[in-house]
Amino acid sequence: QKEVEQDPGPLSVPEGAIVSLNCTYSNSAFQYFMWYRQYSRKGPELLMYTYSSGNKEDGRFTAQVDKSSKYISLFIRDSQPSDSATYLCAMTGFNQAGTALIFGKGTTLSVSS
Amino acid sequence: DTAVSQTPKYLVTQMGNDKSIKCEQNLGHDTMYWYKQDSKKFLKIMFSYNNKELIINETVPNRFSPKSPDKAHLNLHINSLELGDSAVYFCASSQRRQVAGNTIYFGEGSWLTVV
């Protein structure tokens, strides 16, 4: 079993839909959880960061972490065509040098107008 | 101004050749990285340098050698290229060496195709 599992999609939704993107993980030591967005032919950019369990909201984006289930989610409300991209979850266990981020494979989202 | 810039953006080369990808960041960050993204979009750390010191060296073939002449630059040299080296290579940087909660800024990627 890979450390981080993420359904690659593709996921196609109409404009205005609520999108739910998810990752599961196996390492109970993970405490720091991030979502990156990657447009085609571009590098990933940080969208959301969450520490431990709970929710975090930023505009139309909400990140949720359920450590008991080892499950994280990113919700996008009122999705826009500009949200069409690949979304990668990333996580790590310890806030120390020499620790790498572990990425999921990414979910490709397409929002049609 | 591009924060993390890498060159070349596209590179097509034959098996057995040696090639380099250059990376520069103008953010004043201490830590730089090389990531590899394969055809299935899987993004994986290769190396990390902090102030020219190697701090992460994942299991990659020793044909790959990073070089950091100063903290604003981290170049990747690849010897004896193989077909399996075809991927997108991302340079990145962050302010601190701890990744947790530390925004990592990625370059736009270098598309390497080995034929």
CSV table of C-alpha atoms in Angstrom, one decimal:
chain,number,residue,atom,x,y,z
A,1,GLN,CA,0.0,0.0,0.0
A,2,LYS,CA,1.3,3.4,-1.0
A,3,GLU,CA,1.8,6.0,1.8
A,4,VAL,CA,-0.7,8.4,0.2
A,5,GLU,CA,-3.5,7.4,-2.1
A,6,GLN,CA,-5.4,9.8,-4.3
A,7,ASP,CA,-7.9,9.0,-7.1
A,8,PRO,CA,-6.4,10.5,-10.3
A,9,GLY,CA,-9.8,11.1,-11.8
A,10,PRO,CA,-10.4,12.8,-14.2
A,11,LEU,CA,-13.2,14.6,-12.5
A,12,SER,CA,-15.5,16.7,-14.7
A,13,VAL,CA,-18.1,19.0,-13.2
A,14,PRO,CA,-20.3,21.9,-14.4
A,15,GLU,CA,-19.5,25.5,-13.3
A,16,GLY,CA,-21.0,26.2,-9.9
A,17,ALA,CA,-20.8,22.7,-8.6
A,18,ILE,CA,-19.3,21.7,-5.3
A,19,VAL,CA,-16.2,19.6,-5.7
A,20,SER,CA,-14.8,17.1,-3.2
A,21,LEU,CA,-11.2,15.9,-3.6
A,22,ASN,CA,-9.8,13.3,-1.2
A,23,CYS,CA,-6.7,11.5,-0.1
A,24,THR,CA,-6.1,8.6,2.3
A,25,TYR,CA,-2.9,7.8,4.0
A,26,SER,CA,-1.4,5.0,6.0
A,27,ASN,CA,1.3,6.7,8.1
A,28,SER,CA,-0.2,7.7,11.4
A,29,ALA,CA,2.8,10.0,12.1
A,30,PHE,CA,1.6,12.5,9.4
A,31,GLN,CA,0.5,15.7,11.1
A,32,TYR,CA,1.0,18.4,8.4
A,33,PHE,CA,-1.3,18.3,5.4
A,34,MET,CA,-1.3,20.5,2.3
A,35,TRP,CA,-3.1,20.8,-1.0
A,36,TYR,CA,-1.3,22.0,-4.0
A,37,ARG,CA,-2.8,23.1,-7.3
A,38,GLN,CA,-1.0,22.5,-10.6
A,39,TYR,CA,-2.1,24.0,-13.9
A,40,SER,CA,-1.1,22.3,-17.1
A,41,ARG,CA,2.6,22.8,-17.9
A,42,LYS,CA,3.2,24.7,-14.7
A,43,GLY,CA,4.6,23.9,-11.3
A,44,PRO,CA,2.5,23.1,-8.2
A,45,GLU,CA,1.4,26.0,-6.0
A,46,LEU,CA,0.3,25.8,-2.4
A,47,LEU,CA,-3.4,26.2,-1.9
A,48,MET,CA,-4.1,25.2,1.7
A,49,TYR,CA,-2.2,24.0,4.7
A,50,THR,CA,-3.6,22.3,7.8
A,51,TYR,CA,-2.0,21.1,10.9
A,52,SER,CA,-3.4,18.0,12.6
A,53,SER,CA,-7.2,17.4,12.5
A,54,GLY,CA,-9.9,19.9,11.8
A,55,ASN,CA,-11.2,22.3,9.1
A,56,LYS,CA,-9.7,25.3,7.5
A,57,GLU,CA,-11.5,27.6,5.1
A,58,ASP,CA,-10.1,30.1,2.6
A,59,GLY,CA,-12.6,31.7,0.3
A,60,ARG,CA,-14.2,29.0,-1.8
A,61,PHE,CA,-11.8,26.4,-0.5
A,62,THR,CA,-12.2,24.2,2.6
A,63,ALA,CA,-9.6,21.7,3.8
A,64,GLN,CA,-10.6,18.9,6.2
A,65,VAL,CA,-8.4,16.5,8.1
A,66,ASP,CA,-9.7,13.4,9.9
A,67,LYS,CA,-6.7,11.8,11.5
A,68,SER,CA,-8.7,9.0,13.0
A,69,SER,CA,-9.7,7.8,9.6
A,70,LYS,CA,-6.5,8.9,7.9
A,71,TYR,CA,-8.5,10.9,5.4
A,72,ILE,CA,-8.2,14.4,4.1
A,73,SER,CA,-10.4,16.4,1.8
A,74,LEU,CA,-10.5,19.6,-0.2
A,75,PHE,CA,-13.9,21.1,-1.0
A,76,ILE,CA,-14.3,23.7,-3.7
A,77,ARG,CA,-17.6,25.7,-3.6
A,78,ASP,CA,-19.0,27.4,-6.6
A,79,SER,CA,-16.4,25.9,-8.9
A,80,GLN,CA,-15.1,28.0,-11.8
A,81,PRO,CA,-13.5,27.0,-15.1
A,82,SER,CA,-10.3,28.6,-13.7
A,83,ASP,CA,-10.3,25.9,-11.1
A,84,SER,CA,-9.6,23.3,-13.8
A,85,ALA,CA,-6.2,21.9,-12.8
A,86,THR,CA,-4.6,18.9,-11.0
A,87,TYR,CA,-4.9,19.0,-7.3
A,88,LEU,CA,-2.2,17.2,-5.2
A,89,CYS,CA,-2.4,16.4,-1.6
A,90,ALA,CA,0.9,16.4,0.3
A,91,MET,CA,1.8,15.5,3.9
A,92,THR,CA,4.6,15.0,6.3
A,93,GLY,CA,5.1,13.9,9.8
A,94,PHE,CA,7.7,16.0,11.5
A,95,ASN,CA,8.7,19.6,11.4
A,96,GLN,CA,12.4,18.9,11.1
A,97,ALA,CA,15.1,19.3,8.5
A,98,GLY,CA,15.6,16.4,6.2
A,99,THR,CA,11.9,15.5,6.1
A,100,ALA,CA,10.3,15.4,2.7
A,101,LEU,CA,6.8,16.1,1.7
A,102,ILE,CA,5.0,13.0,0.5
A,103,PHE,CA,2.6,13.8,-2.4
A,104,GLY,CA,-0.4,12.0,-3.7
A,105,LYS,CA,-0.6,11.3,-7.5
A,106,GLY,CA,-3.0,14.2,-8.0
A,107,THR,CA,-6.7,14.5,-9.1
A,108,THR,CA,-7.3,16.2,-12.5
A,109,LEU,CA,-10.4,18.4,-12.3
A,110,SER,CA,-12.2,19.9,-15.2
A,111,VAL,CA,-14.9,22.6,-14.7
A,112,SER,CA,-17.0,23.3,-17.7
A,113,SER,CA,-18.8,26.6,-18.3
B,1,ASP,CA,10.2,38.5,-12.1
B,2,THR,CA,9.9,34.7,-11.9
B,3,ALA,CA,10.6,33.5,-8.3
B,4,VAL,CA,12.0,30.1,-9.2
B,5,SER,CA,13.3,29.8,-12.8
B,6,GLN,CA,14.8,26.8,-14.4
B,7,THR,CA,16.3,26.1,-17.8
B,8,PRO,CA,15.8,24.6,-20.2
B,9,LYS,CA,12.0,24.2,-20.2
B,10,TYR,CA,12.1,21.4,-22.8
B,11,LEU,CA,15.0,19.1,-23.5
B,12,VAL,CA,15.1,16.2,-26.0
B,13,THR,CA,18.2,14.1,-25.9
B,14,GLN,CA,19.5,10.7,-26.8
B,15,MET,CA,20.3,7.8,-24.5
B,16,GLY,CA,23.7,7.9,-23.1
B,17,ASN,CA,24.1,11.7,-23.2
B,18,ASP,CA,24.9,13.9,-20.2
B,19,LYS,CA,22.7,16.9,-19.6
B,20,SER,CA,22.2,19.6,-17.0
B,21,ILE,CA,19.2,21.6,-15.8
B,22,LYS,CA,19.8,24.9,-14.1
B,23,CYS,CA,17.8,26.5,-11.4
B,24,GLU,CA,17.8,29.9,-9.7
B,25,GLN,CA,15.6,31.4,-7.1
B,26,ASN,CA,15.4,35.2,-6.3
B,27,LEU,CA,13.3,34.8,-3.1
B,28,GLY,CA,16.3,34.8,-0.8
B,29,HIS,CA,15.4,31.4,0.4
B,30,ASP,CA,17.8,29.1,2.2
B,31,THR,CA,16.5,25.8,1.0
B,32,MET,CA,16.2,24.4,-2.5
B,33,TYR,CA,14.9,21.1,-3.9
B,34,TRP,CA,14.7,18.9,-7.0
B,35,TYR,CA,11.5,17.0,-7.6
B,36,LYS,CA,10.7,14.5,-10.3
B,37,GLN,CA,7.2,14.1,-11.7
B,38,ASP,CA,6.7,11.0,-13.8
B,39,SER,CA,4.2,10.3,-16.6
B,40,LYS,CA,1.6,9.4,-14.0
B,41,LYS,CA,2.0,12.8,-12.4
B,42,PHE,CA,3.6,11.3,-9.3
B,43,LEU,CA,5.8,14.0,-7.7
B,44,LYS,CA,8.7,12.8,-5.7
B,45,ILE,CA,11.6,14.5,-3.9
B,46,MET,CA,15.0,13.8,-5.2
B,47,PHE,CA,17.3,16.2,-3.4
B,48,SER,CA,17.2,19.1,-1.0
B,49,TYR,CA,19.9,21.6,-0.1
B,50,ASN,CA,20.0,24.1,2.7
B,51,ASN,CA,22.6,26.9,2.3
B,52,LYS,CA,24.6,24.7,-0.1
B,53,GLU,CA,24.5,21.7,2.3
B,54,LEU,CA,22.8,18.5,1.1
B,55,ILE,CA,20.0,17.6,3.6
B,56,ILE,CA,17.8,15.2,1.6
B,57,ASN,CA,19.2,12.6,-0.8
B,58,GLU,CA,16.5,10.2,-1.7
B,59,THR,CA,17.3,6.9,-3.4
B,60,VAL,CA,18.1,8.1,-6.9
B,61,PRO,CA,20.7,6.6,-9.3
B,62,ASN,CA,24.1,8.2,-8.7
B,63,ARG,CA,24.0,9.3,-12.4
B,64,PHE,CA,22.0,12.2,-10.9
B,65,SER,CA,24.2,14.8,-9.2
B,66,PRO,CA,23.0,18.1,-7.8
B,67,LYS,CA,25.3,21.0,-7.4
B,68,SER,CA,24.7,24.2,-5.4
B,69,PRO,CA,27.3,26.9,-6.1
B,70,ASP,CA,25.5,29.2,-3.8
B,71,LYS,CA,22.2,29.2,-2.0
B,72,ALA,CA,20.3,30.9,-4.9
B,73,HIS,CA,21.3,28.2,-7.3
B,74,LEU,CA,20.8,24.4,-7.5
B,75,ASN,CA,21.7,22.7,-10.7
B,76,LEU,CA,21.0,19.1,-11.6
B,77,HIS,CA,23.4,17.1,-13.8
B,78,ILE,CA,22.4,13.8,-15.2
B,79,ASN,CA,25.0,11.4,-16.7
B,80,SER,CA,24.4,8.6,-19.2
B,81,LEU,CA,20.7,9.3,-19.7
B,82,GLU,CA,18.3,6.4,-19.9
B,83,LEU,CA,14.8,6.2,-21.3
B,84,GLY,CA,13.3,5.9,-17.8
B,85,ASP,CA,14.8,9.4,-17.0
B,86,SER,CA,12.1,11.0,-19.2
B,87,ALA,CA,10.0,13.0,-16.8
B,88,VAL,CA,9.3,16.6,-15.7
B,89,TYR,CA,11.9,17.9,-13.2
B,90,PHE,CA,10.8,20.6,-10.9
B,91,CYS,CA,13.2,22.9,-9.0
B,92,ALA,CA,11.7,24.4,-5.8
B,93,SER,CA,12.7,26.6,-2.9
B,94,SER,CA,11.5,27.4,0.6
B,95,GLN,CA,12.5,29.8,3.3
B,96,ARG,CA,13.3,27.2,5.9
B,97,ARG,CA,14.7,23.7,5.8
B,98,GLN,CA,11.7,22.3,7.7
B,99,VAL,CA,9.0,21.4,5.1
B,100,ALA,CA,6.0,21.3,7.5
B,101,GLY,CA,3.9,24.4,7.1
B,102,ASN,CA,6.6,25.9,5.0
B,103,THR,CA,5.5,27.1,1.6
B,104,ILE,CA,7.5,25.5,-1.2
B,105,TYR,CA,7.7,27.5,-4.4
B,106,PHE,CA,8.0,25.5,-7.5
B,107,GLY,CA,9.5,26.4,-10.8
B,108,GLU,CA,7.6,25.7,-14.0
B,109,GLY,CA,9.4,22.5,-14.7
B,110,SER,CA,11.9,21.1,-17.2
B,111,TRP,CA,10.4,18.5,-19.6
B,112,LEU,CA,13.1,15.9,-20.3
B,113,THR,CA,12.6,13.4,-23.1
B,114,VAL,CA,15.2,10.7,-23.7
B,115,VAL,CA,15.0,9.0,-27.0
